[in-house]
XYZ file of C-alpha atoms in Angstrom:
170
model
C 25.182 -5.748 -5.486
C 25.674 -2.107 -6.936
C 23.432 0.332 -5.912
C 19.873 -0.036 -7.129
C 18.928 2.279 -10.297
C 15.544 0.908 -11.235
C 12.743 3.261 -12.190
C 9.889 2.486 -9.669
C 7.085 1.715 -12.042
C 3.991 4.964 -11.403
C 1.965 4.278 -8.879
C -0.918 5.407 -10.677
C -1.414 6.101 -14.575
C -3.165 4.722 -18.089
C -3.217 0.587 -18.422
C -0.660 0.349 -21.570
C 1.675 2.966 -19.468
C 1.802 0.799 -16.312
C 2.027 -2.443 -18.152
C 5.346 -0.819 -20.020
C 6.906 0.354 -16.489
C 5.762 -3.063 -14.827
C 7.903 -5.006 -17.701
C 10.807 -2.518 -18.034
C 10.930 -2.437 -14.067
C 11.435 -6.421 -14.382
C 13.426 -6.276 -17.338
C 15.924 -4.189 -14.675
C 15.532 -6.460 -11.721
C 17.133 -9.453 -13.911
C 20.080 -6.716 -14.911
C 20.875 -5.540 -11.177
C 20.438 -9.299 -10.068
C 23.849 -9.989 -12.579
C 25.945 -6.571 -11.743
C 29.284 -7.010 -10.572
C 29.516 -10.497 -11.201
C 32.453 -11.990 -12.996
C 31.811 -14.374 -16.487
C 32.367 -17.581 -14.159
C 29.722 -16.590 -11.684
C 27.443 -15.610 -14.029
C 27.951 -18.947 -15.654
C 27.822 -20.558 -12.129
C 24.653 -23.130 -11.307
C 24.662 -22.286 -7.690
C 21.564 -23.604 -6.517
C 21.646 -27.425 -7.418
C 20.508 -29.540 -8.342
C 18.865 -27.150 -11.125
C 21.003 -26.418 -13.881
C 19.568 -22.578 -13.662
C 22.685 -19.602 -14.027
C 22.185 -16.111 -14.159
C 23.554 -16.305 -17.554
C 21.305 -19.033 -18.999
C 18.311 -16.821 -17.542
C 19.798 -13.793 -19.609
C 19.742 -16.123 -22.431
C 16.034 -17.871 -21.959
C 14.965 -14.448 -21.631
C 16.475 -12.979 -25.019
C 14.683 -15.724 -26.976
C 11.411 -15.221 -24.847
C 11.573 -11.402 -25.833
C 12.435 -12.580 -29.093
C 9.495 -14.874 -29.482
C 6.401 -13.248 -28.100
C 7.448 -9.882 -30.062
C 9.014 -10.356 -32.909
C 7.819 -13.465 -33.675
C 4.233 -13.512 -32.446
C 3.652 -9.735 -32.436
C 5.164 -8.632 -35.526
C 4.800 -12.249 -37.746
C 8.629 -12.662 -38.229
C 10.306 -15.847 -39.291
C 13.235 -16.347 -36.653
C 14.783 -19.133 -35.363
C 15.406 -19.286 -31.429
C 19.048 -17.642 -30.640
C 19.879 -20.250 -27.920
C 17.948 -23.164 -28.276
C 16.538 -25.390 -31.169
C 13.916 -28.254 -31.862
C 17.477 -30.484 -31.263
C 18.605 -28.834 -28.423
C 15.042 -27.025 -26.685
C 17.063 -25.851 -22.941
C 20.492 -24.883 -25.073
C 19.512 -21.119 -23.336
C 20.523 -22.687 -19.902
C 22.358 -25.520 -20.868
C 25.109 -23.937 -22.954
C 26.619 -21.766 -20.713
C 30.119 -23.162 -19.990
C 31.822 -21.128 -22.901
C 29.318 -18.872 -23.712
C 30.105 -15.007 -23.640
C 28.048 -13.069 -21.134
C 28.694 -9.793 -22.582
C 27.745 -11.423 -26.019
C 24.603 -12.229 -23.804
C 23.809 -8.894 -22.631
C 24.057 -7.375 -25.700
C 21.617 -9.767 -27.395
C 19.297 -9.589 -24.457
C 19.705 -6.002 -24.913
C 18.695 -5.424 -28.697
C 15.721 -8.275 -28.515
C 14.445 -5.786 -25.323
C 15.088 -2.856 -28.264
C 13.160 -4.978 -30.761
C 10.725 -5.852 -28.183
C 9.682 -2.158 -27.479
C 9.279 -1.091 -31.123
C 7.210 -4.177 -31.900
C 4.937 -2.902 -28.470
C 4.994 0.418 -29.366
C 3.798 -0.276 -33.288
C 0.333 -1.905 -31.928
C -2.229 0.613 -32.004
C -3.937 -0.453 -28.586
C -3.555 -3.362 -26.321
C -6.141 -4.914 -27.887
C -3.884 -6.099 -31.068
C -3.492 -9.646 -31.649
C -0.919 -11.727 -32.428
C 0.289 -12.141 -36.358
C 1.749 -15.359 -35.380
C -0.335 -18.141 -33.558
C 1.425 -20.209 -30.560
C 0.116 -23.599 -31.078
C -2.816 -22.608 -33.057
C -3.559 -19.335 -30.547
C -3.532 -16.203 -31.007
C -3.001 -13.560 -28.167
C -3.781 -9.598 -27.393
C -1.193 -7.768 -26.845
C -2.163 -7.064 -23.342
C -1.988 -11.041 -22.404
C 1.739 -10.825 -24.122
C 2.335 -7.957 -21.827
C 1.214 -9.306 -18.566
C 2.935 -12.899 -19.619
C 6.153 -11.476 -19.964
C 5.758 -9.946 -16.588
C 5.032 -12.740 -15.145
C 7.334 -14.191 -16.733
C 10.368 -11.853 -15.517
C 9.119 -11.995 -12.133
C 9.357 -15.779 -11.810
C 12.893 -15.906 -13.347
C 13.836 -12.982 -11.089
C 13.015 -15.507 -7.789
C 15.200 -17.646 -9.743
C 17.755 -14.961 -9.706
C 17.790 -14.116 -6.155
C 18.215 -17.491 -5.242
C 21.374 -18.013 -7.703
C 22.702 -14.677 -6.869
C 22.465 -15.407 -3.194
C 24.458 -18.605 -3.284
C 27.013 -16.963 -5.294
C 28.140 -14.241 -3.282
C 25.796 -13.389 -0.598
C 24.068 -10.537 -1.940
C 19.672 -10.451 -1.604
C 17.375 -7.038 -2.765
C 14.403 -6.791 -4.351
């Protein structure tokens, strides 16, 4: 892999601050765990049986920023980008044509949206506009979710990455 150009999240500072670095620190791991990879081994599910690719994680993870923040944060009506009530796991499944630099890019501006819908919320106490199946959440829980979440996709994606050429990090 190239050489690592994270930002090490603080290692001491306000909650909201080291929530942000925590998540942006994440949102990097998933980006280094792609570099240098071709479209086909992006696309590649190396670790089978799973259908899991680097790509479809790039994917699940654009509608995931998409949904707690835009949606649920900020109350906007969107569909999902990769998947649909017909199709729920078209973010991994669809990968065999799909673009990865169309991908990235849409990763990219739902991580844009994500951090002006963040940034808009007075304190970390701000609820959701939008329920999830009849909940609503602070904006602290959507925080540490999507941490989580990153971190147990980015397991995902040192497995995959390992299988495809070799390469392991943090």
């Amino acid at each position: 892999m190239a050489e690592d150009t994270r930002t090490d999240p603080p290692t001491a500072g306000g909650e909201r601050e080291m929530l942000r670095a925590w998540l942006d620190w994440h949102r990097e791991t998933l980006a280094v765990k792609c570099e240098g990879l071709t479209e086909e081994q992006l696309r590649l599910r190396s670790v089978p049986p799973s259908s899991l690719s680097l790509l479809g994680l790039v994917r699940h993870m654009a509608d995931v920023e998409r949904s707690w923040f835009r949606r649920r944060i900020n109350g906007e009506d969107l569909a999902g980008i990769y998947y649909t009530e017909d199709d729920p796991d078209g973010e991994f499944d669809n990968v065999d044509t799909a673009s990865a630099e169309e991908a990235f890019a849409v990763w990219q501006e739902e991580i844009r949206h994500a951090r002006a819908a963040e940034a808009a919320c007075a304190d970390l106490d701000t609820m959701t506009r939008t329920a999830r199946q009849g909940v609503h959440y602070s904006l602290r829980w959507v925080i540490i979710h999507m941490i989580e979440e990153y971190a147990r996709h980015n397991g995902h994606a040192d497995l995959l990455r390992q299988r495809i050429d070799g390469a392991t990090g943090e």
